[in-house]
Amino acid sequence: MMRYTSFTSYDFILLAQGLGVSLALFLATTLIGLFVGTMWAIIRFYRVPVLTQFITFFAELLKNSPVLVQLFLVFFGLPALAKINITPVEAAVITLSGNTAAFIYVIAVSAIESIGRDQIESARVFGLSRWQVLRHVIAPQAVAFAIGPLTGLLVNQLQVTSLISVIGVVDLTKIGNILNLRTLKPFIVWTVVGGLYYVTAKLIAYGGARLEQRLRAHTAWKGL
Amino acid sequence: MTFDVTILAPHVPFLLKGALLTAEACALALAGSLVIGLIVAALRTSSSVILSRAAFIYVDLFRNIPFIVQLFFFFYGLPEIGIYIDAFTTGVIALSIAGGAFSSDVIRSGILAIDTGILEAAEVSGLSRSVIFRKIVMPIALRTSIRPLGSVFINLVLTSSILSTITLNELTGSAKIVASDTFRPFEVYAVLLIVYASLTYLVSLAIGALHRHLNRDRMPEVA
């Protein structure tokens, strides 16, 4: 009888595919989360009544509950409640984007608040509209301020993507599960999977640090 | 289908049993991660290059690898080398090791924030290094880092939901069973979400109170 328990060269392709799925979902949900979270922060900046309070409460709820439960709510709960079909990937995109947005909202709010009131007031006195102040005074400085905490958040969110394997998305962790069950060599499999996550996290951190350096270059002392 | 929470009423005792298991795991993991965090923070701030380097590698690895991967590593890996322990113990060990990495970072910055004058005074008084660490460095560092340690603990509570993936029926695991028994997953997970959020909110309130109590003599300068 043939036994498929040993590692084959095809397993590298499987791992690469899993990593690709993890990265693609990470990038997509980061972009959506960035957009949504920033929108929420802008709504707060304009002090839209009711909506601002609702967003603050919703973001707190997302930040203070397990992502696994949020995933279950979207993947198992929403189809039962609304009689719709949701694929694992859709559930993953919805949940991870919402979760990222909640944390980005907090970072964006503190980045906006990090800019002194005097700057905003003098810009207003010069006749700039609230949007112009946001666009030309706050945004450039807030982005430079936010990039540090943002890098930390993204390193964390990459790890959070591993949870989508539980609802059946074939990401890097799911590939690890498959290889683990087939080869029964847990130490090798999970060390390789962990190593891939580690290297990716380090690359994100490195990219963030480089970007921060560039964005803060104008504040650095250039010498006389 | 309508939203009806009362459907959950008969399952409350079962869910409470799961919540109790979550509480036990979190309490044990909190103790474990504090012990590991203290030891690792001591190593990282020690004068030995090798020890602080080793401690840094531990923290760096366990902070940058997803918890679920660490958990599977222990859950499937330990039996392979002949260590047979139940899912609960495995979960508590994995949570402690991951939590230890995060709390060591917090405690380390608490240690680095201590006024060197205090340490010099202690050395001049002839106290041994272990006495200085246990009686002076540790109490001050722990006291000032209560708040960040609190957020580490809250994260620990949220992370403990992942233990449901290794057949442990803690709060999330029990909820999964109730959801498939009642065919009302939305109600079950919506309530679960609120329960976790309220739980962590209560924990953060308690931590705030503890912080104020421990630092009551320094309140004016803190505020």
Short mmCIF file of N, CA and C in Angstrom, two decimals, chain A residues 21-81:
data_model
loop_
_atom_site.label_atom_id
_atom_site.label_comp_id
_atom_site.label_asym_id
_atom_site.label_seq_id
_atom_site.Cartn_x
_atom_site.Cartn_y
_atom_site.Cartn_z
N VAL A 21 -2.21 33.37 -0.13
CA VAL A 21 -3.58 33.65 0.31
C VAL A 21 -3.56 34.52 1.57
N SER A 22 -2.68 34.19 2.53
CA SER A 22 -2.58 35.00 3.75
C SER A 22 -2.22 36.43 3.42
N LEU A 23 -1.19 36.59 2.55
CA LEU A 23 -0.72 37.93 2.20
C LEU A 23 -1.79 38.72 1.45
N ALA A 24 -2.46 38.05 0.49
CA ALA A 24 -3.48 38.74 -0.31
C ALA A 24 -4.60 39.25 0.60
N LEU A 25 -5.07 38.38 1.52
CA LEU A 25 -6.14 38.80 2.43
C LEU A 25 -5.65 39.88 3.38
N PHE A 26 -4.39 39.77 3.80
CA PHE A 26 -3.82 40.78 4.69
C PHE A 26 -3.80 42.14 3.99
N LEU A 27 -3.31 42.16 2.73
CA LEU A 27 -3.22 43.42 2.00
C LEU A 27 -4.60 44.00 1.73
N ALA A 28 -5.52 43.15 1.25
CA ALA A 28 -6.86 43.63 0.91
C ALA A 28 -7.55 44.20 2.16
N THR A 29 -7.51 43.46 3.27
CA THR A 29 -8.24 43.93 4.46
C THR A 29 -7.54 45.14 5.09
N THR A 30 -6.21 45.23 4.90
CA THR A 30 -5.51 46.41 5.40
C THR A 30 -5.98 47.66 4.65
N LEU A 31 -6.06 47.55 3.31
CA LEU A 31 -6.48 48.69 2.50
C LEU A 31 -7.92 49.10 2.84
N ILE A 32 -8.83 48.09 2.90
CA ILE A 32 -10.23 48.41 3.23
C ILE A 32 -10.29 49.01 4.64
N GLY A 33 -9.56 48.38 5.57
CA GLY A 33 -9.56 48.86 6.96
C GLY A 33 -9.03 50.28 7.06
N LEU A 34 -7.96 50.57 6.31
CA LEU A 34 -7.40 51.93 6.31
C LEU A 34 -8.44 52.93 5.85
N PHE A 35 -9.12 52.58 4.76
CA PHE A 35 -10.12 53.49 4.19
C PHE A 35 -11.27 53.70 5.18
N VAL A 36 -11.85 52.59 5.66
CA VAL A 36 -13.01 52.69 6.55
C VAL A 36 -12.65 53.39 7.86
N GLY A 37 -11.51 52.97 8.46
CA GLY A 37 -11.09 53.56 9.73
C GLY A 37 -10.85 55.06 9.61
N THR A 38 -10.22 55.46 8.48
CA THR A 38 -9.97 56.89 8.27
C THR A 38 -11.29 57.65 8.09
N MET A 39 -12.22 57.04 7.35
CA MET A 39 -13.56 57.64 7.17
C MET A 39 -14.21 57.89 8.54
N TRP A 40 -14.15 56.87 9.40
CA TRP A 40 -14.74 57.00 10.74
C TRP A 40 -14.10 58.17 11.49
N ALA A 41 -12.75 58.27 11.38
CA ALA A 41 -12.05 59.34 12.08
C ALA A 41 -12.46 60.71 11.53
N ILE A 42 -12.68 60.78 10.21
CA ILE A 42 -13.09 62.06 9.60
C ILE A 42 -14.51 62.42 10.06
N ILE A 43 -15.38 61.42 10.15
CA ILE A 43 -16.74 61.67 10.66
C ILE A 43 -16.66 62.26 12.07
N ARG A 44 -15.73 61.71 12.85
CA ARG A 44 -15.56 62.23 14.21
C ARG A 44 -15.00 63.64 14.19
N PHE A 45 -14.07 63.89 13.23
CA PHE A 45 -13.45 65.21 13.11
C PHE A 45 -14.52 66.26 12.81
N TYR A 46 -15.50 65.89 11.98
CA TYR A 46 -16.59 66.81 11.65
C TYR A 46 -17.68 66.83 12.72
N ARG A 47 -17.50 66.03 13.76
CA ARG A 47 -18.43 65.93 14.89
C ARG A 47 -19.87 65.70 14.43
N VAL A 48 -20.04 64.72 13.52
CA VAL A 48 -21.39 64.36 13.08
C VAL A 48 -22.13 63.75 14.26
N PRO A 49 -23.26 64.34 14.67
CA PRO A 49 -23.97 63.81 15.85
C PRO A 49 -24.51 62.40 15.59
N VAL A 50 -24.71 61.65 16.65
CA VAL A 50 -25.22 60.27 16.66
C VAL A 50 -24.24 59.31 15.99
N LEU A 51 -23.88 59.62 14.73
CA LEU A 51 -22.98 58.73 14.00
C LEU A 51 -21.64 58.59 14.73
N THR A 52 -21.11 59.70 15.25
CA THR A 52 -19.84 59.67 15.95
C THR A 52 -19.91 58.75 17.17
N GLN A 53 -20.98 58.92 17.97
CA GLN A 53 -21.15 58.08 19.16
C GLN A 53 -21.28 56.61 18.77
N PHE A 54 -22.03 56.37 17.71
CA PHE A 54 -22.24 54.99 17.27
C PHE A 54 -20.91 54.36 16.84
N ILE A 55 -20.11 55.11 16.08
CA ILE A 55 -18.83 54.59 15.61
C ILE A 55 -17.90 54.29 16.78
N THR A 56 -17.86 55.22 17.75
CA THR A 56 -17.00 55.01 18.91
C THR A 56 -17.38 53.73 19.63
N PHE A 57 -18.69 53.52 19.83
CA PHE A 57 -19.17 52.32 20.52
C PHE A 57 -18.84 51.07 19.70
N PHE A 58 -19.09 51.13 18.41
CA PHE A 58 -18.86 49.98 17.53
C PHE A 58 -17.38 49.60 17.51
N ALA A 59 -16.50 50.62 17.43
CA ALA A 59 -15.07 50.36 17.39
C ALA A 59 -14.62 49.71 18.71
N GLU A 60 -15.17 50.21 19.83
CA GLU A 60 -14.82 49.62 21.14
C GLU A 60 -15.23 48.15 21.18
N LEU A 61 -16.42 47.87 20.66
CA LEU A 61 -16.94 46.49 20.66
C LEU A 61 -16.01 45.59 19.85
N LEU A 62 -15.58 46.07 18.68
CA LEU A 62 -14.71 45.27 17.83
C LEU A 62 -13.34 45.06 18.46
N LYS A 63 -12.84 46.11 19.15
CA LYS A 63 -11.51 46.02 19.75
C LYS A 63 -11.51 45.11 20.96
N ASN A 64 -12.64 45.02 21.65
CA ASN A 64 -12.67 44.30 22.92
C ASN A 64 -13.37 42.95 22.87
N SER A 65 -13.46 42.37 21.68
CA SER A 65 -14.01 41.02 21.60
C SER A 65 -13.08 40.17 20.73
N PRO A 66 -13.08 38.84 20.94
CA PRO A 66 -12.15 38.00 20.18
C PRO A 66 -12.48 37.99 18.69
N VAL A 67 -11.46 38.08 17.85
CA VAL A 67 -11.67 38.06 16.40
C VAL A 67 -12.32 36.75 15.98
N LEU A 68 -12.00 35.67 16.70
CA LEU A 68 -12.58 34.37 16.38
C LEU A 68 -14.11 34.41 16.49
N VAL A 69 -14.61 35.07 17.55
CA VAL A 69 -16.06 35.18 17.74
C VAL A 69 -16.67 36.07 16.65
N GLN A 70 -15.97 37.15 16.29
CA GLN A 70 -16.44 38.01 15.20
C GLN A 70 -16.54 37.22 13.89
N LEU A 71 -15.52 36.37 13.66
CA LEU A 71 -15.53 35.54 12.45
C LEU A 71 -16.74 34.60 12.45
N PHE A 72 -16.99 33.96 13.59
CA PHE A 72 -18.12 33.03 13.71
C PHE A 72 -19.44 33.77 13.50
N LEU A 73 -19.52 34.98 14.05
CA LEU A 73 -20.75 35.76 13.91
C LEU A 73 -21.03 36.06 12.44
N VAL A 74 -19.99 36.43 11.70
CA VAL A 74 -20.19 36.77 10.29
C VAL A 74 -20.40 35.51 9.45
N PHE A 75 -19.60 34.47 9.72
CA PHE A 75 -19.63 33.29 8.85
C PHE A 75 -20.82 32.37 9.14
N PHE A 76 -21.14 32.15 10.42
CA PHE A 76 -22.26 31.28 10.77
C PHE A 76 -23.53 32.07 11.07
N GLY A 77 -23.34 33.23 11.71
CA GLY A 77 -24.49 33.99 12.21
C GLY A 77 -25.24 34.75 11.13
N LEU A 78 -24.50 35.54 10.33
CA LEU A 78 -25.16 36.38 9.31
C LEU A 78 -25.99 35.56 8.32
N PRO A 79 -25.46 34.44 7.78
CA PRO A 79 -26.28 33.67 6.83
C PRO A 79 -27.57 33.17 7.47
N ALA A 80 -27.51 32.78 8.75
CA ALA A 80 -28.71 32.28 9.42
C ALA A 80 -29.72 33.38 9.65
N LEU A 81 -29.22 34.58 9.97
CA LEU A 81 -30.13 35.69 10.28
C LEU A 81 -30.74 36.28 9.01
#
